[in-house]
Short mmCIF file of C-alpha atoms in Angstrom, two decimals:
data_model
loop_
_atom_site.label_atom_id
_atom_site.label_comp_id
_atom_site.label_asym_id
_atom_site.label_seq_id
_atom_site.Cartn_x
_atom_site.Cartn_y
_atom_site.Cartn_z
CA UNK K 1308 -37.06 -47.55 49.98
CA UNK K 1309 -40.09 -46.77 47.84
CA UNK K 1310 -40.54 -50.48 47.00
CA UNK K 1311 -40.32 -51.40 50.69
CA UNK K 1312 -42.79 -48.70 51.64
CA UNK K 1313 -45.20 -49.92 48.96
CA UNK K 1314 -44.87 -53.48 50.26
CA UNK K 1315 -45.66 -52.36 53.80
CA UNK K 1316 -48.67 -50.45 52.53
CA UNK K 1317 -49.97 -53.57 50.78
CA UNK K 1318 -49.31 -55.68 53.88
CA UNK K 1319 -51.32 -53.19 55.92
CA UNK K 1320 -54.25 -53.43 53.49
CA UNK K 1321 -54.08 -57.23 53.65
CA UNK K 1322 -54.12 -57.03 57.45
CA UNK K 1323 -57.28 -54.91 57.32
CA UNK K 1324 -58.98 -57.55 55.14
CA UNK K 1325 -57.84 -60.31 57.54
CA UNK K 1326 -59.12 -58.34 60.52
CA UNK K 1327 -62.50 -57.77 58.87
CA UNK K 1328 -62.75 -61.44 57.84
CA UNK K 1329 -61.55 -62.99 61.09
CA UNK K 1330 -58.51 -64.58 59.41
CA UNK K 1331 -55.46 -65.17 61.57
CA UNK K 1332 -52.34 -63.14 60.85
CA UNK K 1333 -49.90 -66.05 60.69
CA UNK K 1334 -50.16 -68.65 57.94
CA UNK K 1335 -47.00 -70.78 58.32
CA UNK K 1336 -47.34 -72.76 55.06
CA UNK K 1337 -47.67 -69.58 53.03
CA UNK K 1338 -44.70 -68.00 54.78
CA UNK K 1339 -42.47 -71.02 54.11
CA UNK K 1340 -43.52 -71.02 50.46
CA UNK K 1341 -42.64 -67.33 50.03
CA UNK K 1342 -39.26 -67.80 51.76
CA UNK K 1343 -38.33 -70.79 49.57
CA UNK K 1344 -39.32 -68.88 46.43
CA UNK K 1345 -37.21 -65.85 47.43
CA UNK K 1346 -34.21 -68.07 48.18
CA UNK K 1347 -34.52 -69.76 44.79
CA UNK K 1348 -34.71 -66.40 43.02
CA UNK K 1349 -31.67 -65.22 44.98
CA UNK K 1350 -29.67 -68.26 43.93
CA UNK K 1351 -30.68 -67.76 40.32
CA UNK K 1352 -29.46 -64.15 40.55
CA UNK K 1353 -26.11 -65.28 41.98
CA UNK K 1354 -26.74 -63.90 45.47
CA UNK K 1355 -25.50 -65.45 48.67
CA UNK K 1356 -28.19 -67.62 50.28
CA UNK K 1357 -27.36 -66.27 53.74
CA UNK K 1358 -27.65 -62.69 52.44
CA UNK K 1359 -31.05 -63.35 50.85
CA UNK K 1360 -32.20 -65.19 54.00
CA UNK K 1361 -31.33 -62.16 56.16
CA UNK K 1362 -33.18 -59.76 53.88
CA UNK K 1363 -36.26 -61.98 53.65
CA UNK K 1364 -36.26 -62.47 57.44
CA UNK K 1365 -36.08 -58.72 58.15
CA UNK K 1366 -38.89 -57.93 55.69
CA UNK K 1367 -41.00 -60.81 56.97
CA UNK K 1368 -40.57 -59.79 60.60
CA UNK K 1369 -41.65 -56.21 59.88
CA UNK K 1370 -44.59 -57.38 57.75
CA UNK K 1371 -45.77 -59.68 60.54
CA UNK K 1372 -45.35 -56.97 63.16
CA UNK K 1373 -47.37 -54.50 61.08
CA UNK K 1374 -50.12 -57.03 60.33
CA UNK K 1375 -50.38 -58.12 63.96
CA UNK K 1376 -50.58 -54.53 65.15
CA UNK K 1377 -53.37 -53.70 62.71
CA UNK K 1378 -55.34 -56.89 63.43
CA UNK K 1379 -54.99 -56.23 67.18
CA UNK K 1380 -56.09 -52.61 66.71
CA UNK K 1381 -52.74 -51.07 67.66
CA UNK K 1382 -51.85 -49.59 64.26
CA UNK K 1383 -53.65 -46.89 62.21
CA UNK K 1384 -55.33 -47.99 59.01
CA UNK K 1385 -52.95 -48.27 56.10
CA UNK K 1386 -54.78 -45.75 53.99
CA UNK K 1387 -54.72 -43.15 56.76
CA UNK K 1388 -51.04 -43.71 57.45
CA UNK K 1389 -50.09 -43.51 53.78
CA UNK K 1390 -52.15 -40.41 53.09
CA UNK K 1391 -50.67 -38.62 56.07
CA UNK K 1392 -47.09 -39.55 55.16
CA UNK K 1393 -47.52 -38.38 51.55
CA UNK K 1394 -48.80 -34.90 52.43
CA UNK K 1395 -45.77 -32.70 53.08
CA UNK K 1396 -46.76 -29.05 53.15
CA UNK K 1397 -49.03 -26.38 51.63
CA UNK K 1398 -47.67 -25.71 48.14
CA UNK K 1399 -49.90 -22.70 47.43
CA UNK K 1400 -53.32 -21.19 48.06
CA UNK K 1401 -55.46 -20.05 45.12
CA UNK K 1402 -57.52 -16.92 45.73
CA UNK K 1403 -60.44 -15.91 43.49
CA UNK K 1404 -60.83 -12.13 43.05
CA UNK K 1405 -62.91 -9.74 41.00
CA UNK K 1406 -60.01 -7.40 40.17
CA UNK K 1407 -56.63 -9.01 39.76
CA UNK K 1408 -54.55 -5.81 39.68
CA UNK K 1409 -56.14 -4.42 42.81
CA UNK K 1410 -55.48 -7.65 44.66
CA UNK K 1411 -51.88 -7.81 43.41
CA UNK K 1412 -51.23 -4.23 44.48
CA UNK K 1413 -52.58 -4.88 47.99
CA UNK K 1414 -50.56 -8.05 48.53
CA UNK K 1415 -47.44 -6.38 47.14
CA UNK K 1416 -47.70 -2.99 48.85
CA UNK K 1417 -49.06 -3.98 52.22
CA UNK K 1418 -47.76 -7.48 52.79
CA UNK K 1419 -44.53 -7.75 50.78
CA UNK K 1420 -45.58 -10.39 48.24
CA UNK K 1421 -43.75 -10.33 44.90
CA UNK K 1422 -45.16 -11.43 41.56
CA UNK K 1423 -43.12 -14.33 40.24
CA UNK K 1424 -45.36 -15.42 37.37
CA UNK K 1425 -48.30 -14.15 35.36
CA UNK K 1426 -50.52 -16.38 33.27
CA UNK K 1427 -53.53 -16.18 30.98
CA UNK K 1428 -55.35 -19.45 30.18
CA UNK K 1429 -58.51 -20.22 28.25
CA UNK K 1430 -60.59 -23.40 28.33
CA UNK K 1431 -63.50 -24.06 25.96
CA UNK K 1432 -65.77 -21.82 28.04
CA UNK K 1433 -63.65 -20.76 31.03
CA UNK K 1434 -60.76 -18.39 31.17
CA UNK K 1435 -58.67 -16.66 33.74
CA UNK K 1436 -55.73 -14.37 34.30
CA UNK K 1437 -53.57 -15.04 37.31
CA UNK K 1438 -50.55 -13.85 39.22
CA UNK K 1439 -48.43 -16.13 41.34
CA UNK K 1440 -47.08 -14.17 44.31
CA UNK K 1441 -44.60 -15.22 46.95
CA UNK K 1442 -43.34 -13.93 50.27
CA UNK K 1443 -40.91 -16.14 52.17
CA UNK K 1444 -42.30 -19.64 52.08
CA UNK K 1445 -45.89 -18.55 51.33
CA UNK K 1446 -47.29 -18.66 47.79
CA UNK K 1447 -50.64 -17.28 46.61
CA UNK K 1448 -52.04 -17.77 43.14
CA UNK K 1449 -54.44 -14.87 42.63
CA UNK K 1450 -57.06 -15.58 39.92
CA UNK K 1451 -59.61 -13.46 38.03
CA UNK K 1452 -62.15 -14.87 35.60
CA UNK K 1453 -62.17 -13.39 32.12
CA UNK K 1454 -65.91 -13.85 31.55
CA UNK K 1455 -69.08 -14.58 33.51
CA UNK K 1456 -68.87 -18.22 32.43
CA UNK K 1457 -65.39 -18.65 33.85
CA UNK K 1458 -65.34 -21.09 36.78
CA UNK K 1459 -63.48 -18.40 38.76
CA UNK K 1460 -66.28 -15.95 38.09
CA UNK K 1461 -68.87 -18.63 38.91
CA UNK K 1462 -67.09 -19.32 42.21
CA UNK K 1463 -67.23 -15.62 43.15
CA UNK K 1464 -70.86 -15.33 42.12
CA UNK K 1465 -71.83 -18.18 44.46
CA UNK K 1466 -69.34 -17.78 47.33
CA UNK K 1467 -67.75 -14.35 47.04
CA UNK K 1468 -64.06 -13.55 46.78
CA UNK K 1469 -61.65 -15.65 48.80
CA UNK K 1470 -59.77 -18.93 48.97
CA UNK K 1471 -60.75 -20.99 45.91
CA UNK K 1472 -58.56 -24.03 46.63
CA UNK K 1473 -55.65 -25.18 48.80
CA UNK K 1474 -52.82 -27.08 47.12
CA UNK K 1475 -50.99 -29.69 49.20
CA UNK K 1476 -47.48 -30.80 48.23
CA UNK K 1477 -47.19 -34.58 48.21
CA UNK K 1478 -44.48 -37.19 47.84
CA UNK K 1479 -45.46 -40.34 45.92
CA UNK K 1480 -48.37 -39.03 43.86
CA UNK K 1481 -49.37 -42.41 42.47
CA UNK K 1482 -49.48 -44.06 45.90
CA UNK K 1483 -51.49 -41.15 47.30
CA UNK K 1484 -54.00 -41.32 44.46
CA UNK K 1485 -54.48 -45.04 45.04
CA UNK K 1486 -55.20 -44.45 48.72
CA UNK K 1487 -57.56 -41.57 48.01
CA UNK K 1488 -59.54 -43.80 45.69
CA UNK K 1489 -59.62 -46.60 48.25
CA UNK K 1490 -60.91 -44.07 50.78
CA UNK K 1491 -63.55 -42.96 48.23
CA UNK K 1492 -62.33 -39.37 48.17
CA UNK K 1493 -64.42 -37.23 45.83
CA UNK K 1494 -61.92 -36.65 43.02
CA UNK K 1495 -62.55 -34.31 40.10
CA UNK K 1496 -59.47 -35.42 38.12
CA UNK K 1497 -56.90 -38.16 37.97
CA UNK K 1498 -53.25 -37.18 37.72
CA UNK K 1499 -52.73 -34.25 35.33
CA UNK K 1500 -49.21 -34.62 34.03
CA UNK K 1501 -46.75 -32.00 32.82
CA UNK K 1502 -42.96 -31.91 32.78
CA UNK K 1503 -41.86 -31.77 36.43
CA UNK K 1504 -45.43 -31.28 37.63
CA UNK K 1505 -48.28 -33.65 38.60
CA UNK K 1506 -51.62 -32.40 39.90
CA UNK K 1507 -54.87 -33.99 41.17
CA UNK K 1508 -57.99 -32.03 42.16
CA UNK K 1509 -60.94 -32.95 44.34
CA UNK K 1510 -64.45 -31.64 43.87
CA UNK K 1511 -65.47 -28.89 46.27
CA UNK K 1512 -66.43 -30.36 49.62
CA UNK K 1513 -69.93 -29.78 50.92
CA UNK K 1514 -68.54 -30.25 54.44
CA UNK K 1515 -65.74 -27.65 54.34
CA UNK K 1516 -66.43 -25.64 51.17
CA UNK K 1517 -62.83 -26.37 50.08
CA UNK K 1518 -61.46 -27.77 46.88
CA UNK K 1519 -58.13 -29.51 47.46
CA UNK K 1520 -55.29 -29.93 45.00
CA UNK K 1521 -52.51 -32.48 45.47
CA UNK K 1522 -49.33 -31.46 43.68
CA UNK K 1523 -45.93 -33.07 43.27
CA UNK K 1524 -42.95 -31.38 41.66
CA UNK K 1525 -39.73 -32.84 40.28
CA UNK K 1526 -36.61 -31.44 38.70
CA UNK K 1527 -36.83 -28.14 40.56
CA UNK K 1528 -40.17 -27.13 38.99
CA UNK K 1529 -41.78 -24.23 40.86
CA UNK K 1530 -44.37 -22.77 38.49
CA UNK K 1531 -47.34 -24.13 36.59
CA UNK K 1532 -48.13 -25.23 33.06
CA UNK K 1533 -50.83 -23.90 30.76
CA UNK K 1534 -51.84 -27.39 29.67
CA UNK K 1535 -52.45 -28.43 33.27
CA UNK K 1536 -54.61 -25.42 34.00
CA UNK K 1537 -56.51 -25.91 30.74
CA UNK K 1538 -57.17 -29.57 31.56
CA UNK K 1539 -58.50 -28.57 34.99
CA UNK K 1540 -60.78 -26.00 33.38
CA UNK K 1541 -62.10 -28.52 30.89
CA UNK K 1542 -62.80 -31.03 33.70
CA UNK K 1543 -64.72 -28.38 35.62
CA UNK K 1544 -66.63 -27.35 32.48
CA UNK K 1545 -67.62 -30.92 31.72
CA UNK K 1546 -69.10 -31.39 35.17
CA UNK K 1547 -70.37 -27.82 35.59
CA UNK K 1548 -68.49 -27.34 38.88
CA UNK K 1549 -66.59 -24.32 40.13
#
């Protein structure tokens, strides 16, 4: 299914180029060439020609339908559709505070959040202590800088305490990142990898004030990794952003 979805995404991008260039959707000679090549590959793989023909026909019909819809203006742009389909939910919200323990006590005592993880991470210049807290399906990561140079402390100095970034859970991280780059999203990092955890961060938006994180988890991973946080800190330090 992932391969088919990727093919449709590429077809949609091709349709956008055709629409912008005034090229017609249907190119019969090209279509016949592709069909003959697929049939030959199917025979070489020992597959029934009728079976391969049916598969090629179904894929071709959907590709043509999608391209025609985009060229005629009836279908959303591929990049928009793909980005929307990859974003699944809010994974967590990071909150920058001046006093971690005071914030933890308030969220615990007044709102029923429980601490599920504590962490202390240092970059070259930046450092923070944090507590991941959860109530039902809501997760907060409460962060306090450990020095004035910490990006968390810098954030508070410029913007006050509050939401530092919003993390969005995504499906196919690689496909999403490709589409974000095509859309010229202002990315701070590429994919930061860790076992069971991939993260990508944007720079802080001048339009919304938000920094977004895109996060994908596999293998039941629910927490975070020191190396990922450290790499984020180092990226922010290099560019002097907070």
